[in-house]
Each structure stands twice: as C-alpha cells, then as structure tokens.
C-alpha cells in the first residue's frame, strides 16, 4: 500500500472532465452566452476547439487563444460557474474525498483550465491551494474577461511539461487525466505512469497511449493498493443484460459505475457459456436458460436477476451450490397480466376475433350468435398466486362467479371459492385461465383428458407457461368445438428474437388470440420491473442484503457504516459460525454487528468488523470447511 515516505509518490490530477464531469471553459461560455442569439453556434465552436486540444489534434496554445476570443464572460459568470461545478464533481472523487485529504501533500492539480473556477472546487475537497496550477484570466475594470495571463507557462504549448519540470518532484509521479496533454507528461519522462481517466469521457487516442485505463478514481486507487471507498471498483464489475430489459435497468447499473453490456435478444446455451465469462451480474427475462453448464462457465457470477415473475429458466439448485443469489420480480407486472386476461376473456366470449377477421375481408355479419356477456359466467382459475388473486378481484367486479384450484392451501379473496380438485374446476367453469408456475411437475398439466372434462364451448386461456398445456390437445379441442375460443400468450417453443418466425399449430385457428408472450409487456410493468430487480441486485452487491432472493436466506441489512462487512456463504452444516467466531477471537477482531440466516441448503453469515485486520485473517475465513463464497465490502 502506498504511504507517505521520504521519497513519496506524487499524484498529478487534471481538472476538467477528470476532477469534474465537464469542461469548465465550455460551461462558462454556455452560462455567459445565455440569451445570445448565436449562443448554440458559439458554444459548439468552443466545445469543438476543446475536443481537438484534448485529443492532441491542434496546438493547445492556439486552441486556448481562439476559445478566449469567442468567450464573452465576466466575474459574475464565473461565480455562477463555480456553483454549477460544485454539482458536477466526478462521482468517484466525491466517494474518495478521504484520499484527497490524506494525500494532500502529494496531490497536485495541473490543469489547462483556470484558477478562478478550479481553486474553489478542489480546495473544498481537501486539495491544497498552493498545489493548484492553472491558467489565469485577465479582467478589465468592469470585471470582464479580456484575455489570459500569457506569462503563465500553462498557456503555452507543452505548458504542463514545463510546469512539472519546475516542480522538480523527488519520487514516483503518477498522472491521472483525460487529455493528450496529460499523457505528454509521461511521454516527456517526467512521470512514471499515465492513467487515462474515462469516467466522464473516453478519448480513443488518449486511451491508446495510456499505461493504464482508470474508469474511476476507485480503479486507480485499487490498482495502487490505496485506501478507497469501494472494496472492489464497480467499473471492473461486469453486468450482462439480455432480452431487451427496460432502459431504466441499464441506467440504474451505469449510474452506480458498473460496466454494462446490453443485448436485445436471448442467447442459447453455447453463446451464453462464452458470454458469461467474467460477468458478475446477469439480467434475463423468460427465454434465456441459465443451466448448470452455463453456471459452470460463470467464473465470476455473483447474482442473477430475472426481469419477470418466474425463475424456472434458472437452475436454482446449481446457482445455490455456487453461491449465486437469484432475484426476480414477483409482483411488478401482475396488473398488466390481469388486464390482458380480462381483455382476452371478453373478446373471446363475445366472439370478436372471427368477426374482426371477417370485417377485414369485407364480410358484414351483424348477429348475436355465439356472443355472450361475462357477467354471471363461472371463471375457473388454475393457480391462485399474485396474478390469480388480483384477477379474482377484477373478474368478480365484472359480475363473474370465481372459483380456483391450487395445490397450496390459499385463503380466498372476496367471494372466490376454492374447489377441492382440478377435475371439479374443469367441469363447472365457463372460462378457464391458467396461472401456475413453470415447475417441471406442471408440464402438460392440461391435456386431452382435461379438455374432455371441460364444458362444451368453454373459453380457455393460458398466460402462464408454455409447457403447462399440451398444444396438440388444445388444437384438437378448438377444432372440435369443445373450446369455443382460446387466448394463448406463452408457448413451449418461442422465438429467441423478433426476427425469427413463430411456428405453431395454433396459427390460423378461428377465435384464437395469439400474443407473443406479452402478458407483462406494458410500459408500466417494464418500468416497474426495470426499477425493482436492479434495486434488489444493487442492495445485494452494495450491502449484502438478500431480501426477496428466491434461493438465499433472506436478510435485510442496515447500511454499512464506518466498518468493513464480511459476507460468508457456506454449506448449511453444523459448526461454521463457531469456527468463524473462533477466528475472530484468535485475531482480536472487534465485531460491531453479526447476522446469520440459513435455509435447507446454505448458511449466510454477515459480520461487520473494525478496519484493522491482517491478510492472514481473511485467508483463514476463506479456508473454513464448507465455504462456498466469501466477499468483503467497505
């Protein structure tokens, strides 16, 4: 770990687009030209000159002179800019203020920007004012900027090199910046390493010449073994999101600093085995299968997010064995599925689909034959979970009699009535709606035998899982008239992407509504899921909380305070907690908080400890018999 020694390491940090998220001079122009008829054009010109200078595409001195000529600003505008920049300090610098204060004697800000707006920002973050080197404005008597101090070496080409040479720093010098002029300090031989800082902007020419790429200050500190706010830089943690999950999910992870890869479609097993390598978090919907083989190739996977209700597409047993937590969205799209069920039920019982098809062919068939109201009809639901209970309430409000069958004893909502057997439900229902989960035992739950038990002219709907209904038997029931109308949203085999053809024997059948697995596909539902699943994944990654996990013991943890949090996942065997506590005692570790939860497969121990401990102590924890995974957060 780097420490302050006789020959310390010095840190040269750029300001614009490094310490802050923006270019100060560009923002000053935008502020000063507010209301100017040519504002957009002039600001764009200044930004273009800035970019060319940062990429090393033009003389820095020439670019700076031309930018100042275009600028029309005064001291009042600088004050506004300073207030604005206080809100634009780079996230990783905000998180690591302790580094700036602890290493204040070794940190220098060397910038081509201007002291007038740099000093107020960096000194509030702990940087010494006498360690700030930047250009300075010249003002007239009214406080208007009329030029720059050309005696300042930073206003010239190679100015940073000249400045650093005069500092004559005795020790290693590491440069952190986003521009080519920052790299030139390394090129000149005055710096030992150049870190291309890409948290805010990535310039390819700068990245290509860097010794290291630092996507955040956390990553720079991690690389140099310096104390930091994150135990492991989030910019190094890869998130793979498949099946076109909602953009708010992508945004949630990116705002936290994770490296996100987004894929529109699903991946087959072979593709996924390759793509999942080095991935720590994966987000899927219903088409992607996370098999045991996939998990065996997932060398860094810590968590899976199912952006849907079900998790039957995930091998939960294999995930648990490998210490991978799984989260889903059991409630977020409930209302959307219910509304589709109600809509299809009414369309089918009114025989609207065939009439609509006839109308498109020019046939006018104004008759009531085969059209009925839903009021007074018996709705039979197979499965009475979150969707079933809410459908029950809405259907009852429409005047229907509601019955349900579930293998689990459920309390009926409203006037709904539970029947004892599936056979009883099939025989009494006018409308049957499937709402079971995707477990293997439910495969072909409804087949020829079950259709034969139903009333003639029954309305049948499956918005649950494709494999719970024998499609061949359903086709025969529709063709024979046993089923007067069907609504199917899920299928045993579904296209992976929108470019694939949907193939099914159900195509072309009269009074059959086919929808492409969109029961939960409303904007409202997808936004809800896009918020809910990442929030659970982020709580687990940031805090260790497993609340709402489908395979881990549920633990709701307080926020991590001024301590380090150890997360120990182990096989649920006797004596593990005793061994852990023995190691804590033998190493004189002060425990500030401890939590333990188990399920039938694993135990999950969370311990908050004081920051002083040895590497040997951590090694002992990892080597306890039965350990599946160990993580440390701080």
Coordinates of C-alpha atoms in Angstrom, one line a residue, residues 280-284 290 295 301-306 314 319 324-328 533 537:
X280 CA -20.6 -10.7 -12.1
X281 CA -24.3 -9.9 -12.6
X282 CA -26.6 -11.2 -15.4
X283 CA -30.1 -10.0 -16.1
X284 CA -32.5 -12.1 -18.2
X290 CA -29.3 -20.4 -17.1
X295 CA -23.1 -21.6 -14.3
X301 CA -21.0 -14.7 -11.3
X302 CA -22.5 -13.4 -8.0
X303 CA -26.1 -12.6 -8.8
X304 CA -28.8 -13.3 -11.4
X305 CA -31.8 -11.0 -11.9
X306 CA -34.9 -12.5 -13.6
X314 CA -32.7 -20.8 -14.0
X319 CA -26.9 -21.4 -8.6
X324 CA -25.1 -17.2 -6.7
X325 CA -28.0 -15.2 -5.4
X326 CA -31.2 -15.1 -7.6
X327 CA -33.8 -12.3 -7.6
X328 CA -37.0 -11.9 -9.6
X533 CA -34.9 -6.1 -10.0
X537 CA -29.3 -6.8 -7.2

